[in-house]
Amino acid sequence: MRKNSLFLLGTVTGICLTLALSGPQGTHLVAVAKAKVEGDIYSQLNLFGDVFERVRADYVEKPDDSQLIEGAINGMITSLDPHSRYMNNDSWHEMQETTSGEFGGLGIEVTMEDGLVKVVTPMDGTPAAKAGILSGDFISQIDDDNVQGLTLEQAVSKMKGAVDTKTKLTILRKGNDNPIYVTLTREIIHVKPVSYRTNGSDIGYIRISSFSEQTGDELKKAIADIAKQIPSQNLAGYVLDLRNNPGGLLDQAVSVSSAFMARGEVVSTRGRRPEETQRFSAHGGDLTKGKPIVVLINGGSASASEIVAGALHDHKRATLIGTRSFGKGSVQTIIPLGGGHGALALTTARYFTPSGRSIQAQGILPDIEILQDVPDELKGRGEMKGEASMRGHLSAEGAEQTGSQSYVPPEEKDDKALAAAYNLLRGVTTNAGGPAAASSKATVPN
């Protein structure tokens, strides 16, 4: 494996140098450069071996060899970017449970920031949501154990456990001088990725909270049921709510976009080499039959949510209302390692909207910006910092943008963005630059 890796690296380096060299000495110089690269790599690997043996021989207590290796792997992977990570076998199985849509725990989407567990969003109807945990909160302790020094997988593992057992979390919240202590009872988390209802007798409201394996199928059922409740001639359109949706599976983002698009590119992914570019197109036809769409986004809308919002916007299929999205424009590929060694979640590509725009560390701007009225007790923590604020993030193609409001009022009557969406679909207000009012007549690019 080592020889293969070094050969590939040497080949790539050689190609780059060949483009820059000419004349009879070119081949010789390329060979010298390749040999130097290989020599540098072997030197670094020898350094790692020396340190490993010194720790095993001289550390004050006998270390566990497997833990040393896992720690070294974690250090290497986490130094790349905030989203690449190594999962041991237990963590790998837990991730499979999560993406399947059912698992035991607290119902909370988290990431790692500055050594602490940061809440991306609590899932609807789960113990975390019922306890009042909010997007942007930091978890500093789990059952009196400090989170500092743990990997994300280790912290998540501590929060999981047998159903009906309790765990205590210490929450740090911006604007609060003192920590907040909450005790939660673990439940089987049935992730319901799609919820829906009708508003009045003319609008279908659909909320997608995550992109798990069931999302595409659940969305189709939601659209079909709304169509049964509201006759086509009375249906003014749909509101697609992607606020505080942290993302999920790429194929589900394509499936969701396909439900609202007759044809056309949804997203493209581009890796280090041009031949790695992939394009994903809509399939299955527009299930809404060209009805106007309004998409709600905010600072907590990330990854797969941004793919859907970007695709519908670029194809002039929807008007976006809310605040700037999170700005996670990278794709992680899950690479099983075999032999019970877990898997890598490795950032392998950036994704681009159909117009060729990368939203990495920039996010997607809504057509109509609507700021919510944040209660006094929550002011100062109603914003999500965004991808650009994460240490080690991939750089943007242009000026980076950090953060936007992520607060969503718990009561519909206080939700200004949702009210604006309803008014736009009903023609109470208009957006001259937006596509919603005329989307049923808009041409869709191939």
XYZ file of N, CA, C and O in Angstrom, residues 139-312:
696
model
N -21.465 22.205 23.899
C -21.498 21.211 24.977
C -20.078 21.065 25.507
O -19.172 20.636 24.781
N -19.889 21.449 26.756
C -18.541 21.399 27.339
C -18.305 20.160 28.183
O -17.165 19.737 28.361
N -19.393 19.582 28.732
C -19.256 18.383 29.550
C -20.409 17.426 29.269
O -21.538 17.850 29.004
N -20.090 16.150 29.340
C -21.097 15.097 29.219
C -20.969 14.220 30.458
O -19.929 13.579 30.665
N -21.998 14.229 31.307
C -21.943 13.472 32.570
C -20.685 13.812 33.364
O -19.964 12.920 33.830
N -20.397 15.089 33.470
C -19.260 15.601 34.256
C -17.898 15.286 33.646
O -16.858 15.598 34.243
N -17.864 14.669 32.470
C -16.599 14.437 31.763
C -16.387 15.571 30.759
O -17.285 15.898 29.974
N -15.204 16.169 30.780
C -14.900 17.265 29.868
C -14.859 16.765 28.418
O -14.312 15.694 28.128
N -15.430 17.556 27.522
C -15.411 17.228 26.102
C -14.051 17.545 25.494
O -13.606 16.887 24.550
N -13.379 18.556 26.044
C -12.072 18.966 25.526
C -11.134 17.766 25.487
O -10.960 17.054 26.477
N -10.562 17.517 24.317
C -9.642 16.399 24.166
C -10.269 15.180 23.531
O -9.559 14.269 23.094
N -11.609 15.127 23.459
C -12.291 14.016 22.807
C -12.436 14.277 21.314
O -12.493 15.422 20.876
N -12.496 13.214 20.522
C -12.863 13.357 19.125
C -14.383 13.505 19.052
O -15.101 13.231 20.027
N -14.876 13.930 17.890
C -16.319 14.069 17.721
C -17.012 12.728 17.938
O -18.060 12.654 18.597
N -16.421 11.646 17.394
C -17.038 10.333 17.529
C -17.081 9.894 18.989
O -18.055 9.296 19.452
N -16.017 10.178 19.749
C -16.008 9.813 21.164
C -17.079 10.573 21.937
O -17.753 10.005 22.803
N -17.237 11.846 21.617
C -18.256 12.644 22.307
C -19.654 12.147 21.968
O -20.516 12.010 22.845
N -19.893 11.856 20.690
C -21.205 11.351 20.280
C -21.485 10.018 20.947
O -22.606 9.750 21.397
N -20.463 9.169 21.024
C -20.634 7.862 21.668
C -21.049 8.004 23.125
O -21.867 7.235 23.641
N -20.490 9.011 23.811
C -20.847 9.234 25.211
C -22.300 9.682 25.358
O -22.946 9.409 26.371
N -22.807 10.398 24.357
C -24.185 10.867 24.439
C -25.191 9.776 24.087
O -26.355 9.860 24.447
N -24.724 8.754 23.400
C -25.601 7.628 23.091
C -25.617 6.652 24.258
O -24.740 6.662 25.125
N -26.607 5.792 24.285
C -26.707 4.808 25.352
C -28.030 4.084 25.300
O -28.838 4.269 24.379
N -28.260 3.259 26.316
C -29.488 2.470 26.359
C -30.705 3.382 26.505
O -30.645 4.433 27.157
N -31.808 2.974 25.908
C -33.058 3.721 25.997
C -33.484 3.836 27.461
O -33.315 2.911 28.261
N -34.024 4.999 27.814
C -34.538 5.318 29.156
C -33.440 5.588 30.183
O -33.748 5.806 31.359
N -32.171 5.593 29.760
C -31.111 6.033 30.669
C -30.924 7.531 30.522
O -31.303 8.127 29.517
N -30.344 8.151 31.534
C -30.204 9.604 31.556
C -28.755 10.028 31.340
O -27.820 9.289 31.673
N -28.606 11.222 30.804
C -27.293 11.826 30.680
C -27.413 13.324 30.962
O -28.445 13.935 30.670
N -26.369 13.880 31.555
C -26.369 15.304 31.897
C -25.385 16.041 30.992
O -24.225 15.628 30.850
N -25.855 17.126 30.411
C -25.017 17.938 29.536
C -24.810 19.314 30.159
O -25.739 19.888 30.740
N -23.590 19.823 30.015
C -23.290 21.201 30.411
C -23.212 22.038 29.149
O -22.391 21.773 28.266
N -24.092 23.026 29.064
C -24.241 23.827 27.851
C -23.669 25.224 28.072
O -23.946 25.877 29.078
N -22.858 25.672 27.120
C -22.377 27.051 27.106
C -23.124 27.780 25.990
O -23.112 27.339 24.838
N -23.775 28.861 26.354
C -24.592 29.594 25.388
C -24.163 31.051 25.360
O -24.045 31.693 26.408
N -23.916 31.554 24.151
C -23.514 32.944 24.002
C -24.580 33.853 24.588
O -25.773 33.687 24.333
N -24.136 34.815 25.388
C -25.067 35.727 26.038
C -25.434 35.303 27.447
O -26.015 36.081 28.196
N -25.102 34.050 27.818
C -25.337 33.561 29.181
C -24.015 33.532 29.930
O -23.050 32.902 29.477
N -23.956 34.181 31.067
C -22.717 34.212 31.842
C -22.411 32.868 32.498
O -21.252 32.519 32.712
N -23.451 32.121 32.845
C -23.277 30.860 33.566
C -23.639 29.671 32.685
O -24.494 29.790 31.795
N -23.006 28.515 32.908
C -23.364 27.315 32.150
C -24.813 26.915 32.411
O -25.397 27.245 33.447
N -25.390 26.209 31.461
C -26.743 25.678 31.588
C -26.631 24.158 31.726
O -25.935 23.504 30.942
N -27.281 23.604 32.737
C -27.225 22.170 32.974
C -28.570 21.543 32.600
O -29.617 21.982 33.091
N -28.533 20.538 31.732
C -29.772 19.850 31.346
C -29.574 18.347 31.488
O -28.497 17.822 31.195
N -30.599 17.681 31.969
C -30.591 16.226 32.063
C -31.610 15.682 31.072
O -32.783 16.070 31.089
N -31.157 14.786 30.208
C -32.008 14.251 29.156
C -32.131 12.737 29.290
O -31.176 12.066 29.722
N -33.262 12.219 28.916
C -33.491 10.776 28.901
C -33.394 10.270 27.467
O -34.079 10.767 26.572
N -32.514 9.314 27.257
C -32.287 8.804 25.905
C -33.517 8.073 25.386
O -34.226 7.394 26.129
N -33.757 8.229 24.085
C -34.869 7.560 23.412
C -34.362 6.942 22.111
O -33.282 7.272 21.617
N -35.159 6.033 21.572
C -34.912 5.607 20.190
C -35.291 6.781 19.298
O -36.415 7.274 19.342
N -34.331 7.258 18.542
C -34.570 8.415 17.685
C -35.025 7.929 16.319
O -34.273 7.311 15.572
N -36.290 8.161 16.028
C -36.816 7.873 14.701
C -36.752 9.182 13.922
O -37.563 10.073 14.139
N -35.780 9.277 13.068
C -35.607 10.513 12.321
C -36.703 10.602 11.264
O -36.774 9.775 10.350
N -37.572 11.566 11.438
C -38.626 11.799 10.447
C -38.140 12.942 9.583
O -38.278 14.111 9.945
N -37.555 12.624 8.432
C -36.890 13.671 7.662
C -37.835 14.669 7.007
O -37.433 15.774 6.694
N -39.099 14.266 6.802
C -40.042 15.132 6.092
C -41.332 15.257 6.895
O -41.901 14.261 7.332
N -41.757 16.470 7.116
C -43.071 16.732 7.702
C -43.784 17.729 6.801
O -43.148 18.508 6.086
N -45.105 17.706 6.831
C -45.833 18.576 5.908
C -47.232 18.866 6.439
O -47.744 18.188 7.340
N -47.819 19.899 5.864
C -49.192 20.271 6.186
C -49.678 21.218 5.086
O -48.894 21.648 4.233
N -50.935 21.536 5.121
C -51.461 22.543 4.208
C -51.732 23.818 4.985
O -52.040 23.786 6.178
N -51.590 24.947 4.314
C -51.911 26.230 4.921
C -53.097 26.808 4.173
O -53.017 27.067 2.973
N -54.177 27.007 4.901
C -55.394 27.421 4.220
C -55.836 26.311 3.280
O -55.677 25.121 3.547
N -56.337 26.682 2.168
C -56.765 25.681 1.180
C -56.037 25.869 -0.140
O -56.531 25.464 -1.195
N -54.798 26.471 -0.049
C -54.132 26.786 -1.308
C -52.619 26.607 -1.307
O -51.993 26.737 -2.362
N -51.993 26.295 -0.160
C -50.529 26.190 -0.117
C -50.123 24.915 0.614
O -50.672 24.578 1.671
N -49.152 24.219 0.043
C -48.561 23.070 0.699
C -47.243 23.459 1.356
O -46.376 24.063 0.713
N -47.108 23.150 2.658
C -45.875 23.437 3.398
C -45.151 22.126 3.646
O -45.738 21.162 4.175
N -43.875 22.061 3.261
C -43.058 20.853 3.448
C -41.758 21.244 4.144
O -41.035 22.126 3.677
N -41.484 20.600 5.263
C -40.218 20.815 5.956
C -39.355 19.565 5.835
O -39.807 18.455 6.115
N -38.112 19.755 5.393
C -37.125 18.672 5.362
C -36.086 18.980 6.430
O -35.396 19.995 6.365
N -35.986 18.111 7.435
C -35.091 18.361 8.560
C -33.734 17.699 8.394
O -32.764 18.084 9.057
N -33.639 16.675 7.520
C -32.361 16.012 7.269
C -32.454 15.241 5.959
O -33.552 14.985 5.449
N -31.302 14.878 5.424
C -31.247 14.121 4.180
C -30.733 12.716 4.479
O -29.566 12.407 4.292
N -31.626 11.868 4.994
C -31.294 10.477 5.277
C -31.790 9.602 4.134
O -32.293 10.107 3.120
N -31.681 8.288 4.286
C -32.021 7.383 3.200
C -33.496 7.434 2.829
O -33.875 7.066 1.719
N -34.351 7.896 3.749
C -35.789 7.913 3.479
C -36.303 9.241 2.911
O -37.476 9.355 2.550
N -35.458 10.256 2.848
C -35.950 11.606 2.549
C -36.659 11.702 1.197
O -37.762 12.248 1.092
N -36.038 11.193 0.145
C -36.636 11.288 -1.183
C -38.006 10.633 -1.251
O -38.970 11.204 -1.793
N -38.115 9.423 -0.710
C -39.395 8.706 -0.737
C -40.449 9.419 0.102
O -41.622 9.501 -0.287
N -40.045 9.935 1.280
C -40.996 10.641 2.137
C -41.491 11.935 1.479
O -42.646 12.316 1.626
N -40.608 12.592 0.741
C -41.014 13.809 0.039
C -42.058 13.499 -1.026
O -43.048 14.234 -1.179
N -41.853 12.428 -1.767
C -42.830 12.046 -2.796
C -44.205 11.813 -2.174
O -45.231 12.229 -2.719
N -44.228 11.145 -1.013
C -45.498 10.903 -0.329
C -46.141 12.215 0.113
O -47.358 12.386 0.005
N -45.319 13.149 0.590
C -45.839 14.437 1.050
C -46.487 15.203 -0.105
O -47.592 15.747 0.024
N -45.805 15.255 -1.242
C -46.337 15.975 -2.397
C -47.638 15.331 -2.872
O -48.623 16.020 -3.191
N -47.658 13.994 -2.906
C -48.866 13.289 -3.358
C -50.040 13.551 -2.423
O -51.178 13.752 -2.867
N -49.773 13.567 -1.108
C -50.854 13.774 -0.145
C -51.389 15.204 -0.213
O -52.603 15.437 -0.126
N -50.495 16.172 -0.364
C -50.934 17.569 -0.502
C -51.792 17.734 -1.748
O -52.809 18.431 -1.748
N -51.389 17.060 -2.837
C -52.157 17.142 -4.089
C -53.561 16.567 -3.915
O -54.512 17.011 -4.573
N -53.703 15.581 -3.030
C -55.030 15.020 -2.757
C -55.884 15.992 -1.946
O -57.103 16.066 -2.123
N -55.225 16.736 -1.047
C -55.967 17.645 -0.170
C -56.360 18.950 -0.863
O -57.389 19.551 -0.521
N -55.515 19.399 -1.804
C -55.774 20.676 -2.479
C -55.888 20.432 -3.974
O -54.921 20.018 -4.609
N -57.034 20.691 -4.566
C -57.168 20.532 -6.021
C -56.147 21.400 -6.761
O -55.806 22.495 -6.311
N -55.697 20.908 -7.888
C -54.644 21.596 -8.634
C -55.011 23.041 -8.957
O -54.159 23.932 -8.885
N -56.282 23.284 -9.311
C -56.673 24.641 -9.685
C -56.640 25.607 -8.503
O -56.591 26.829 -8.683
N -56.649 25.065 -7.284
C -56.607 25.916 -6.085
C -55.222 26.026 -5.472
O -55.001 26.859 -4.592
N -54.310 25.173 -5.922
C -52.981 25.105 -5.303
C -52.109 26.251 -5.798
O -51.717 26.301 -6.971
N -51.790 27.195 -4.896
C -50.964 28.358 -5.274
C -49.494 28.012 -5.360
O -48.721 28.679 -6.054
N -49.058 26.984 -4.640
C -47.649 26.602 -4.666
C -47.228 25.918 -3.389
O -48.045 25.591 -2.520
N -45.907 25.737 -3.271
C -45.338 25.008 -2.146
C -44.280 25.858 -1.442
O -43.522 26.589 -2.094
N -44.216 25.714 -0.126
C -43.103 26.247 0.658
C -42.240 25.062 1.063
O -42.725 24.105 1.693
N -40.966 25.097 0.694
C -40.004 24.066 1.078
C -39.094 24.657 2.147
O -38.287 25.543 1.868
N -39.213 24.177 3.367
C -38.485 24.740 4.505
C -37.217 23.921 4.764
O -37.276 22.773 5.213
N -36.062 24.520 4.483
C -34.761 23.865 4.698
C -33.965 24.545 5.806
O -32.763 24.324 5.929
N -34.622 25.331 6.628
C -33.904 26.056 7.676
C -33.383 25.094 8.743
O -34.053 24.144 9.140
N -32.152 25.359 9.170
C -31.478 24.553 10.200
C -31.411 23.076 9.824
O -31.375 22.203 10.690
N -31.361 22.809 8.529
C -31.157 21.446 8.032
C -29.663 21.283 7.763
O -29.126 21.928 6.864
N -28.964 20.423 8.527
C -27.508 20.341 8.402
C -27.019 19.529 7.227
O -25.815 19.447 6.986
N -27.936 18.911 6.451
C -27.498 18.190 5.260
C -27.647 16.690 5.407
O -28.525 16.197 6.108
N -26.767 15.953 4.724
C -26.845 14.497 4.740
C -26.320 13.914 3.445
O -25.254 14.299 2.961
N -27.093 13.012 2.862
C -26.634 12.227 1.721
C -26.812 12.981 0.400
O -27.873 13.543 0.129
N -25.772 12.940 -0.427
C -25.787 13.645 -1.708
C -26.882 13.107 -2.627
O -27.588 13.882 -3.287
N -27.044 11.785 -2.689
C -28.046 11.237 -3.604
C -29.458 11.665 -3.210
O -30.334 11.816 -4.075
N -29.673 11.916 -1.913
C -30.983 12.375 -1.479
C -31.212 13.845 -1.850
O -32.341 14.256 -2.120
N -30.140 14.636 -1.859
C -30.261 16.023 -2.317
C -30.668 16.050 -3.793
O -31.492 16.872 -4.218
N -30.106 15.135 -4.589
C -30.463 15.046 -6.007
C -31.911 14.586 -6.146
O -32.671 15.116 -6.962
N -32.314 13.617 -5.318
C -33.687 13.115 -5.368
C -34.695 14.206 -5.013
O -35.735 14.349 -5.672
N -34.393 14.984 -3.987
C -35.293 16.064 -3.575
C -35.390 17.121 -4.668
O -36.488 17.584 -5.022
N -34.268 17.518 -5.235
C -34.291 18.507 -6.320
C -35.097 18.007 -7.506
O -35.836 18.768 -8.153
N -34.976 16.707 -7.783
C -35.676 16.117 -8.926
C -37.186 16.167 -8.768
O -37.918 16.153 -9.766
N -37.656 16.214 -7.523
C -39.100 16.270 -7.288
C -39.695 17.600 -7.730
O -40.908 17.703 -7.928
N -38.848 18.631 -7.886
C -39.329 19.963 -8.251
C -38.829 20.420 -9.621
O -39.159 21.514 -10.061
N -38.004 19.603 -10.297
C -37.412 19.991 -11.574
C -37.736 18.945 -12.635
O -37.603 17.741 -12.390
N -38.113 19.388 -13.818
C -38.394 18.454 -14.905
C -37.105 17.847 -15.453
O -37.059 16.675 -15.824
N -36.057 18.635 -15.526
C -34.784 18.177 -16.077
C -33.710 19.190 -15.709
O -33.992 20.226 -15.123
N -32.479 18.875 -16.079
C -31.380 19.805 -15.861
C -30.418 19.340 -14.782
O -30.718 18.438 -13.993
N -29.254 19.945 -14.743
C -28.230 19.596 -13.761
C -28.636 20.074 -12.371
O -29.128 21.186 -12.199
N -28.408 19.220 -11.385
C -28.665 19.570 -9.990
C -27.394 20.074 -9.331
O -27.379 21.119 -8.670
N -26.298 19.364 -9.522
C -25.034 19.718 -8.881
C -23.899 19.011 -9.605
O -24.106 17.971 -10.241
N -22.717 19.595 -9.552
C -21.515 18.917 -10.032
C -20.495 18.895 -8.920
O -20.480 19.786 -8.067
N -19.674 17.855 -8.900
C -18.600 17.755 -7.907
C -17.271 17.689 -8.641
O -17.158 17.022 -9.681
N -16.286 18.405 -8.121
C -14.983 18.472 -8.772
C -13.890 18.184 -7.746
O -13.788 18.853 -6.721
N -13.089 17.170 -8.059
C -11.987 16.793 -7.184
C -10.687 17.435 -7.614
O -10.668 18.463 -8.300
N -9.570 16.816 -7.234
C -8.261 17.387 -7.554
C -7.956 17.332 -9.042
O -7.255 18.183 -9.577
N -8.474 16.306 -9.726
C -8.154 16.115 -11.136
C -9.402 16.318 -11.988
O -10.512 15.934 -11.589
N -9.245 16.892 -13.183
C -10.407 17.176 -14.041
C -11.249 15.940 -14.333
O -12.476 16.025 -14.431
N -10.593 14.767 -14.472
C -11.349 13.561 -14.813
C -12.243 13.080 -13.664
O -13.084 12.187 -13.851
N -12.081 13.657 -12.495
C -12.912 13.263 -11.363
C -14.224 14.047 -11.285
O -15.044 13.812 -10.406
N -14.429 14.985 -12.203
C -15.671 15.773 -12.199
C -16.871 14.873 -12.460
O -16.855 14.041 -13.370
N -17.904 15.033 -11.639
C -19.148 14.296 -11.821
C -20.313 15.282 -11.882
O -20.313 16.294 -11.186
N -21.303 14.953 -12.700
C -22.485 15.792 -12.813
C -23.725 14.958 -12.498
O -23.848 13.823 -12.954
N -24.608 15.538 -11.720
C -25.829 14.847 -11.309
C -27.026 15.638 -11.815
O -27.138 16.843 -11.562
N -27.895 14.952 -12.534
C -29.030 15.619 -13.169
C -30.346 15.165 -12.559
O -30.443 14.088 -11.968
N -31.356 16.003 -12.735
C -32.694 15.690 -12.230
C -33.247 14.481 -12.972
O -32.968 14.267 -14.153
N -34.036 13.704 -12.254
C -34.635 12.511 -12.845
C -36.037 12.324 -12.260
O -36.320 12.713 -11.147
N -36.917 11.767 -13.020
C -38.241 11.440 -12.499
C -39.312 12.464 -12.808
O -40.497 12.186 -12.643
N -38.926 13.657 -13.237
C -39.935 14.657 -13.584
C -40.392 15.490 -12.409
O -40.239 15.101 -11.244
N -40.942 16.646 -12.705
C -41.414 17.587 -11.689
C -42.744 17.089 -11.113
O -43.792 17.156 -11.765
N -42.717 16.597 -9.873
C -43.921 16.048 -9.244
C -44.935 17.131 -8.898
O -46.105 16.835 -8.676
N -44.486 18.385 -8.853
C -45.396 19.481 -8.499
C -46.056 20.100 -9.728
O -46.825 21.048 -9.598
N -45.715 19.572 -10.898
C -46.322 20.023 -12.160
C -46.167 21.529 -12.378
O -47.090 22.218 -12.812
N -44.971 22.030 -12.055
C -44.649 23.423 -12.352
C -45.223 24.446 -11.405
O -45.122 25.647 -11.658
N -45.815 24.015 -10.297
C -46.357 24.976 -9.340
C -45.231 25.818 -8.734
O -44.107 25.349 -8.560
N -45.493 27.076 -8.390
C -44.466 27.939 -7.794
C -43.913 27.363 -6.496
O -44.634 26.722 -5.718
N -42.630 27.611 -6.280
C -41.937 27.103 -5.090
C -41.251 28.265 -4.388
O -40.612 29.105 -5.026
N -41.353 28.303 -3.061
C -40.537 29.193 -2.242
C -39.714 28.318 -1.305
O -40.256 27.425 -0.636
N -38.408 28.541 -1.263
C -37.513 27.782 -0.388
C -37.049 28.690 0.744
O -36.555 29.797 0.502
N -37.202 28.213 1.975
C -36.737 28.944 3.154
C -35.369 28.424 3.564
O -35.185 27.210 3.748
N -34.401 29.325 3.708
C -33.052 28.961 4.158
C -32.626 29.923 5.254
O -33.187 31.014 5.405
N -31.613 29.505 6.028
C -31.011 30.403 7.020
C -29.584 29.950 7.313
O -29.042 29.080 6.613
N -28.984 30.526 8.345
C -27.591 30.229 8.662
C -27.320 28.797 9.039
O -26.170 28.358 9.039
N -28.365 28.035 9.360
C -28.208 26.626 9.704
C -28.481 25.689 8.549
O -28.434 24.476 8.719
N -28.759 26.226 7.364
C -28.985 25.390 6.170
C -27.633 25.077 5.542
O -26.957 25.979 5.047
N -27.252 23.802 5.556
C -25.895 23.459 5.127
C -25.891 22.265 4.186
O -26.823 21.453 4.164
N -24.821 22.183 3.398
C -24.487 20.989 2.621
C -25.606 20.605 1.660
O -25.890 21.326 0.702
N -26.260 19.455 1.886
C -27.308 18.986 0.976
C -28.433 20.011 0.844
O -29.035 20.148 -0.227
N -28.727 20.741 1.918
C -29.742 21.800 1.851
C -29.345 22.868 0.845
O -30.184 23.387 0.093
N -28.063 23.195 0.840
C -27.574 24.224 -0.073
C -27.549 23.725 -1.509
O -27.721 24.503 -2.452
N -27.325 22.422 -1.696
C -27.384 21.849 -3.041
C -28.785 22.024 -3.610
O -28.972 22.466 -4.752
N -29.799 21.688 -2.806
C -31.184 21.805 -3.273
C -31.539 23.269 -3.540
O -32.083 23.614 -4.595
N -31.226 24.139 -2.582
C -31.546 25.561 -2.746
C -30.836 26.142 -3.965
O -31.430 26.901 -4.747
N -29.574 25.788 -4.146
C -28.811 26.304 -5.283
C -29.344 25.819 -6.614
O -29.424 26.586 -7.586
N -29.732 24.547 -6.670
C -30.250 23.996 -7.926
C -31.572 24.649 -8.307
O -31.763 25.077 -9.454
N -32.496 24.737 -7.356
C -33.804 25.316 -7.665
C -33.689 26.799 -8.004
O -34.420 27.321 -8.847
